[in-house]
């Protein structure tokens, strides 16, 4: 230890390095910290690549090379000041602000990192190695920080003491890093080919229990995959298993080029991937309150800094007056120190003053968030909100409003919003928001606007099934991908004009539709010159601003929502007790694992209900739900195709249900109206294709067992029924209503009945038989 007494120390203990790394539960979030830093350093490109290396744990080095502004030796030294970032003060557009991302991120990925950086004729290294600390049993965090003059390659170490320090640092680096000589070290600097830039190399990867590295860099040579996610597991969205997919959406307006193992990431501009996009402006008094608080805080900080600076300046002046030109050396040293201190504090005060003024000015700016929604016609199962904070992705696939209920209502809608720091700040790992309450409030607001969007696009009116069928979603399973039939591919492509980023000027260009573009691979180096649109085929041509039609939240839609929510909350009628069968849970949780409020609500409603009241009589069960064993009564023995028969009476029942709910509670209709009067049937997403057979079997049961009025749900509830989770739709007075089967009694005697929970209707009386 003694031999390291001259080296730089991070002001913390070794254990902290580990604790610090655990903030990143989401491993790609840790990698993203390094990408963020490149972006903050104004890099135009970052290369993320791996280098096979047998000697290190995991067998490869993970490297992040950017062409940003780099760091001089002083700035490199400040990298190890944990928790201190100058970024926020200077530019609120920067992503880093907690001064910890590099350390927490890299220490989450691997055990050690070495950073090479070039700036203004200097080269510097920051070497943070836990292996070194462990091997040498060091508690403090010692960070070798050698630096060189770029031209001569000579160490920047003037005094003998500095030279000694330099030699010790090189010893440590060549012993514990993958680079075993000064020559190898300089070869790394050569990878930064411009005037400035930074290369971070992480090694000794974290391993899974099976001994494999957490990041799989071999399965796909141009991607980095989560090793513990089965690549065929469709329940995990691409952004959570492929680093390429994640980085494609990491920034709301991608400008920096990202390469993974040499292959460029085709960044996605979300708004260009949505069908029928609409933008809604959202404002809240809460924003104003928060920004006032922020401005007051900044003003206070600026005042304090000003006082400190003045104090230090007057001290320095006093000293100057006392210390004459021929004063002894120690007095002159003290004077110089006082002057330096005063200058530093003056600088700090100036920055804080500027920040305070900016915040004061921003008080006057209207604080409005833009919610953008659109249909994900490429992959409807991927829906929910993408929440960005100061352009950087924080949350993805966050289901809001009706989406949390798992029905078809608002499903398939993707949305996004970019929230400024003034409104919300992220947690340290940038995977969530610090103020959970404010964040929930934001999600609720998005839910309200989503309902409005759903109304505005009128999909419910035209029929949800029909809408999706139109784009090739022919499978009964909601999660299935759309048909690859050229007809449908063309349909989808026509609605989503191809938007591509120029490799040179980084402007986005929307190409005129051409059937030949479908499935076409565009070269990585695609640039404006290749644009068939002659108006925009030069880099100098301005980027066309995306014109997203604006929508407005109509007051009544919000109140309707609130009303139905209230009704829901105050359901007074006891409903049958029914333990939620697992498939229901799955269906309800098919997206956001976070937001289970709807499910909880459902579960609690059911728990509240006394067990004895169940599907007792036909009159009670028909009232508010669809019984979708339809047609059964009408054509008991007929082997007709279910596709058309099932929904037939579905709609009929729902029809009666609706009428009855409107004027509650009128006596239920004893019989469904004749099939003639029935609109085209829909089962949604029609698992009904399977039901052809299924329901014939059910039919048989009915025939065999007769139709007893079994009273208890236990007696007949089929918790494993495949029908559970099935999306159904019913047309009532010309409007389609969607819902989901939450229970069936197919195991018991009697007609098979589906207990359907409607997405929107009848909210106040759902969960009835
Ligand atoms: N790739 C990079 N290029 C230039 N400077 C960097 C880079 N990575 C890190 N830094 C410097 O290191 C500091 C610490 O980084 P980090 O721990 O991520 O905290 P933060 O980004 O919040 O400031 C940054 O403020 C920046 O000055
Ligand atoms: Mg950072
Ligand atoms: Zn261009």
Coordinates of C-alpha atoms in Angstrom, one line a residue, residues 294-637:
X294 CA -36.7 24.5 -8.8
X295 CA -36.2 28.2 -9.7
X296 CA -36.3 29.2 -6.0
X297 CA -33.8 26.5 -5.1
X298 CA -31.4 27.6 -7.9
X299 CA -31.7 31.2 -6.8
X300 CA -30.9 30.3 -3.2
X301 CA -27.9 28.2 -4.4
X302 CA -26.6 31.1 -6.5
X303 CA -26.9 33.5 -3.6
X304 CA -24.9 31.1 -1.3
X305 CA -22.3 30.6 -4.0
X306 CA -22.0 34.4 -4.5
X307 CA -21.5 34.9 -0.8
X308 CA -18.8 32.3 -0.6
X309 CA -17.1 33.8 -3.7
X310 CA -17.1 37.3 -2.2
X311 CA -15.8 36.1 1.1
X312 CA -12.9 34.3 -0.6
X313 CA -12.2 37.3 -2.8
X314 CA -12.0 39.7 0.1
X315 CA -9.8 37.2 2.0
X316 CA -7.4 37.0 -1.0
X317 CA -7.4 40.8 -1.2
X318 CA -6.6 41.2 2.5
X319 CA -3.8 38.8 2.1
X320 CA -2.4 40.5 -0.9
X321 CA -2.3 43.8 1.0
X322 CA -0.4 42.1 3.8
X323 CA 2.0 40.1 1.7
X324 CA 4.5 42.3 0.0
X325 CA 6.6 41.3 -3.1
X326 CA 9.5 40.3 -0.9
X327 CA 7.5 38.2 1.5
X328 CA 8.7 34.8 2.5
X329 CA 7.9 31.9 0.3
X330 CA 5.2 30.3 2.5
X331 CA 3.3 33.6 2.6
X332 CA 3.4 33.8 -1.2
X333 CA 2.2 30.2 -1.4
X334 CA -0.7 31.0 0.9
X335 CA -1.6 34.0 -1.2
X336 CA -1.6 32.0 -4.4
X337 CA -3.8 29.4 -2.8
X338 CA -6.3 32.0 -1.6
X339 CA -6.4 33.5 -5.0
X340 CA -7.0 30.2 -6.7
X341 CA -9.7 29.4 -4.2
X342 CA -11.4 32.7 -4.8
X343 CA -11.2 32.2 -8.5
X344 CA -12.8 28.7 -8.3
X345 CA -15.6 30.0 -6.1
X346 CA -16.2 32.9 -8.4
X347 CA -16.5 30.5 -11.3
X348 CA -18.9 28.3 -9.4
X349 CA -21.0 31.3 -8.4
X350 CA -21.1 32.5 -12.0
X351 CA -22.4 29.1 -13.2
X352 CA -25.0 29.0 -10.5
X353 CA -26.1 32.4 -11.3
X354 CA -26.6 31.4 -14.9
X355 CA -28.5 28.3 -13.9
X356 CA -30.8 30.4 -11.7
X357 CA -31.4 32.8 -14.5
X358 CA -32.2 30.1 -17.0
X359 CA -34.6 28.5 -14.5
X360 CA -36.2 31.9 -13.9
X361 CA -36.6 32.5 -17.6
X362 CA -38.0 29.0 -18.1
X363 CA -40.8 29.8 -15.6
X364 CA -42.4 31.9 -18.3
X365 CA -42.3 29.2 -20.9
X366 CA -45.4 27.1 -21.1
X367 CA -44.7 23.7 -19.8
X368 CA -46.5 21.3 -22.1
X369 CA -45.9 17.7 -22.7
X370 CA -46.6 16.2 -26.1
X371 CA -48.3 12.8 -25.9
X372 CA -48.0 11.0 -29.2
X373 CA -50.0 7.8 -29.8
X374 CA -50.3 5.6 -32.8
X375 CA -51.2 2.1 -33.9
X376 CA -48.4 -0.4 -34.0
X377 CA -49.6 -2.2 -37.1
X378 CA -46.2 -3.9 -37.6
X379 CA -46.5 -5.8 -34.3
X380 CA -49.6 -5.2 -32.4
X381 CA -48.6 -7.2 -29.4
X382 CA -46.0 -4.6 -28.6
X383 CA -47.9 -1.8 -27.2
X384 CA -47.7 0.7 -24.3
X385 CA -45.9 3.9 -23.6
X386 CA -42.3 4.8 -24.1
X387 CA -41.4 7.5 -21.6
X388 CA -38.3 9.5 -22.4
X389 CA -36.6 11.9 -20.0
X390 CA -34.7 14.7 -21.7
X391 CA -34.6 12.6 -24.9
X392 CA -33.3 9.5 -23.2
X393 CA -35.5 6.4 -22.9
X394 CA -36.5 5.6 -19.3
X395 CA -39.5 3.3 -19.5
X396 CA -40.8 1.2 -22.3
X397 CA -44.0 -0.6 -23.0
X398 CA -45.7 1.0 -20.0
X399 CA -49.3 0.1 -20.3
X400 CA -51.7 2.9 -19.3
X401 CA -55.5 3.4 -19.1
X402 CA -57.5 0.6 -20.6
X403 CA -54.3 -1.2 -21.7
X404 CA -53.7 -2.3 -18.1
X405 CA -56.9 -4.3 -18.3
X406 CA -55.7 -6.7 -20.9
X407 CA -58.6 -6.4 -23.3
X408 CA -58.5 -5.2 -26.9
X409 CA -59.5 -1.7 -26.0
X410 CA -56.6 0.5 -26.8
X411 CA -54.4 -2.5 -27.3
X412 CA -51.9 -2.3 -30.1
X413 CA -51.4 1.4 -29.4
X414 CA -47.8 2.6 -28.8
X415 CA -47.3 6.0 -27.4
X416 CA -44.4 8.2 -26.3
X417 CA -43.6 11.4 -24.5
X418 CA -40.4 13.2 -23.7
X419 CA -40.5 14.6 -20.2
X420 CA -38.0 17.4 -19.4
X421 CA -36.0 17.4 -16.1
X422 CA -38.1 20.2 -14.9
X423 CA -41.1 18.0 -14.8
X424 CA -39.6 14.7 -13.7
X425 CA -36.1 13.5 -12.9
X426 CA -34.9 9.9 -13.4
X427 CA -33.6 7.6 -10.7
X428 CA -29.9 7.0 -10.7
X429 CA -30.1 4.0 -13.0
X430 CA -32.2 5.9 -15.5
X431 CA -34.7 3.1 -15.5
X432 CA -37.4 4.8 -13.6
X433 CA -38.5 8.2 -12.2
X434 CA -37.4 9.4 -8.8
X435 CA -40.8 10.8 -7.8
X436 CA -43.0 7.7 -8.1
X437 CA -46.2 9.7 -7.2
X438 CA -45.6 12.3 -10.0
X439 CA -44.8 9.5 -12.4
X440 CA -48.0 7.7 -11.6
X441 CA -49.8 10.9 -12.2
X442 CA -48.2 11.2 -15.6
X443 CA -49.2 7.7 -16.5
X444 CA -52.8 8.3 -15.4
X445 CA -52.9 11.4 -17.6
X446 CA -51.5 9.4 -20.5
X447 CA -54.2 6.8 -19.9
X448 CA -56.9 9.5 -20.2
X449 CA -55.5 10.8 -23.4
X450 CA -55.1 7.3 -24.7
X451 CA -58.9 6.8 -24.3
X452 CA -59.4 10.0 -26.3
X453 CA -57.0 8.8 -29.0
X454 CA -58.9 5.5 -29.2
X455 CA -62.1 7.4 -29.7
X456 CA -60.5 9.8 -32.2
X457 CA -59.2 7.1 -34.5
X458 CA -62.6 5.4 -34.4
X459 CA -61.3 1.9 -34.4
X460 CA -64.0 0.6 -32.0
X461 CA -66.7 1.9 -34.3
X462 CA -65.4 0.1 -37.4
X463 CA -64.7 -3.0 -35.4
X464 CA -61.4 -3.8 -33.8
X465 CA -61.2 -7.2 -35.4
X466 CA -61.8 -5.8 -38.8
X467 CA -59.2 -3.1 -38.2
X468 CA -56.5 -5.6 -37.4
X469 CA -57.6 -8.1 -40.1
X470 CA -57.1 -5.4 -42.6
X471 CA -53.5 -5.4 -41.7
X472 CA -53.1 -9.1 -41.8
X473 CA -53.8 -10.1 -38.2
X474 CA -55.7 -13.2 -39.1
X475 CA -54.6 -15.4 -36.3
X476 CA -57.0 -15.9 -33.4
X477 CA -54.0 -15.3 -31.0
X478 CA -53.5 -11.7 -30.2
X479 CA -49.8 -12.2 -29.8
X480 CA -49.2 -13.7 -33.2
X481 CA -47.4 -11.7 -35.8
X482 CA -49.3 -10.5 -38.8
X483 CA -49.5 -12.4 -42.0
X484 CA -46.5 -12.1 -44.2
X485 CA -48.7 -12.4 -47.3
X486 CA -47.4 -9.7 -49.8
X487 CA -50.9 -8.3 -49.9
X488 CA -50.8 -7.4 -46.2
X489 CA -47.2 -6.5 -46.2
X490 CA -48.0 -4.0 -48.8
X491 CA -50.9 -2.7 -46.9
X492 CA -48.8 -2.1 -43.8
X493 CA -46.0 -0.6 -45.7
X494 CA -48.2 1.8 -47.5
X495 CA -49.4 3.2 -44.2
X496 CA -45.9 3.6 -42.8
X497 CA -43.9 5.6 -45.2
X498 CA -40.3 4.6 -44.9
X499 CA -38.2 7.1 -42.9
X500 CA -34.5 6.7 -43.0
X501 CA -31.6 8.7 -41.6
X502 CA -28.9 10.1 -43.8
X503 CA -25.5 8.7 -42.8
X504 CA -23.8 12.0 -43.5
X505 CA -26.0 14.8 -42.4
X506 CA -28.1 12.7 -40.0
X507 CA -31.3 14.2 -41.2
X508 CA -34.4 12.1 -41.5
X509 CA -35.9 11.6 -44.9
X510 CA -39.2 10.1 -45.7
X511 CA -39.1 8.2 -49.0
X512 CA -41.9 8.2 -51.4
X513 CA -43.8 4.9 -51.3
X514 CA -42.5 2.2 -53.5
X515 CA -43.5 -1.4 -53.4
X516 CA -39.8 -2.3 -54.1
X517 CA -38.9 -0.8 -50.8
X518 CA -40.7 -3.5 -48.9
X519 CA -38.2 -5.8 -47.3
X520 CA -35.4 -3.9 -49.0
X521 CA -32.2 -3.6 -47.1
X522 CA -30.9 -0.1 -47.3
X523 CA -27.1 0.3 -47.1
X524 CA -25.8 1.6 -43.8
X525 CA -24.3 4.5 -45.7
X526 CA -27.6 5.5 -47.2
X527 CA -27.5 9.3 -47.7
X528 CA -29.6 12.1 -49.1
X529 CA -28.1 11.6 -52.6
X530 CA -29.9 8.3 -52.8
X531 CA -33.3 9.8 -52.1
X532 CA -35.7 9.4 -55.0
X533 CA -37.5 12.5 -53.7
X534 CA -35.8 15.2 -55.8
X535 CA -36.8 17.9 -53.3
X536 CA -34.7 16.2 -50.6
X537 CA -31.9 14.6 -52.3
X538 CA -29.1 16.8 -51.0
X539 CA -27.8 17.0 -47.4
X540 CA -28.3 20.8 -47.6
X541 CA -32.1 20.4 -48.0
X542 CA -33.9 21.0 -44.8
X543 CA -35.4 18.2 -42.9
X544 CA -39.2 18.0 -43.2
X545 CA -40.8 18.4 -39.8
X546 CA -43.0 15.5 -39.0
X547 CA -46.5 16.6 -39.2
X548 CA -48.4 14.7 -36.6
X549 CA -52.1 15.7 -36.5
X550 CA -53.1 17.2 -33.2
X551 CA -55.9 15.8 -31.1
X552 CA -57.7 17.4 -28.1
X553 CA -58.9 15.9 -24.9
X554 CA -62.6 16.5 -24.7
X555 CA -63.8 17.2 -21.3
X556 CA -66.6 14.8 -21.3
X557 CA -64.4 11.9 -22.3
X558 CA -62.3 12.4 -19.2
X559 CA -65.3 12.7 -17.0
X560 CA -66.9 9.6 -18.5
X561 CA -63.7 7.8 -17.7
X562 CA -63.7 9.1 -14.2
X563 CA -67.4 8.3 -13.9
X564 CA -67.0 4.7 -14.9
X565 CA -64.0 4.4 -12.6
X566 CA -66.1 5.6 -9.7
X567 CA -68.8 3.2 -10.6
X568 CA -66.3 0.5 -10.7
X569 CA -64.9 1.4 -7.4
X570 CA -68.3 1.5 -5.8
X571 CA -69.7 -1.7 -7.1
X572 CA -72.0 -2.6 -4.4
X573 CA -73.6 -5.6 -5.7
X574 CA -71.9 -8.7 -4.6
X575 CA -70.5 -10.7 -7.4
X576 CA -69.7 -14.4 -7.3
X577 CA -66.5 -15.4 -5.7
X578 CA -64.2 -16.9 -8.1
X579 CA -60.6 -17.6 -7.5
X580 CA -58.8 -16.2 -10.5
X581 CA -57.5 -19.1 -12.6
X582 CA -53.9 -18.7 -13.7
X583 CA -54.7 -18.1 -17.3
X584 CA -56.7 -15.0 -16.4
X585 CA -53.8 -13.7 -14.5
X586 CA -51.6 -14.2 -17.4
X587 CA -54.0 -12.5 -19.7
X588 CA -54.3 -9.6 -17.4
X589 CA -50.6 -9.3 -17.0
X590 CA -49.7 -9.8 -20.6
X591 CA -47.9 -6.5 -20.6
X592 CA -46.7 -4.2 -17.9
X593 CA -45.6 -6.3 -15.1
X594 CA -45.6 -3.1 -13.2
X595 CA -49.1 -2.0 -13.5
X596 CA -51.3 -4.5 -12.1
X597 CA -53.9 -2.2 -10.7
X598 CA -56.6 -3.4 -13.0
X599 CA -55.9 -7.0 -12.0
X600 CA -55.8 -6.2 -8.4
X601 CA -59.0 -4.4 -8.7
X602 CA -60.6 -7.4 -10.3
X603 CA -59.2 -9.7 -7.8
X604 CA -60.3 -7.6 -4.9
X605 CA -63.8 -7.2 -6.4
X606 CA -64.0 -10.9 -6.5
X607 CA -62.7 -11.4 -3.0
X608 CA -65.2 -9.0 -1.7
X609 CA -68.0 -11.1 -3.2
X610 CA -69.7 -13.7 -1.1
X611 CA -69.2 -17.2 -2.4
X612 CA -72.8 -18.2 -2.4
X613 CA -73.9 -15.8 -5.2
X614 CA -73.0 -17.4 -8.4
X615 CA -74.3 -18.0 -11.7
X616 CA -77.6 -18.9 -10.2
X617 CA -80.3 -18.4 -12.8
X618 CA -80.3 -17.6 -16.4
X619 CA -81.8 -14.3 -15.6
X620 CA -78.9 -13.1 -13.5
X621 CA -76.2 -14.3 -15.8
X622 CA -77.5 -12.9 -19.0
X623 CA -77.8 -9.4 -17.7
X624 CA -74.4 -8.0 -18.2
X625 CA -72.2 -10.5 -19.8
X626 CA -71.8 -12.3 -23.0
X627 CA -72.4 -16.0 -22.9
X628 CA -70.5 -17.2 -25.7
X629 CA -71.5 -20.7 -26.0
X630 CA -74.0 -19.4 -28.4
X631 CA -75.6 -21.0 -31.2
X632 CA -75.4 -24.0 -29.1
X633 CA -79.0 -23.8 -28.3
X634 CA -80.0 -23.0 -31.8
X635 CA -78.0 -25.7 -33.6
X636 CA -77.3 -28.2 -31.0
X637 CA -76.3 -31.0 -33.3

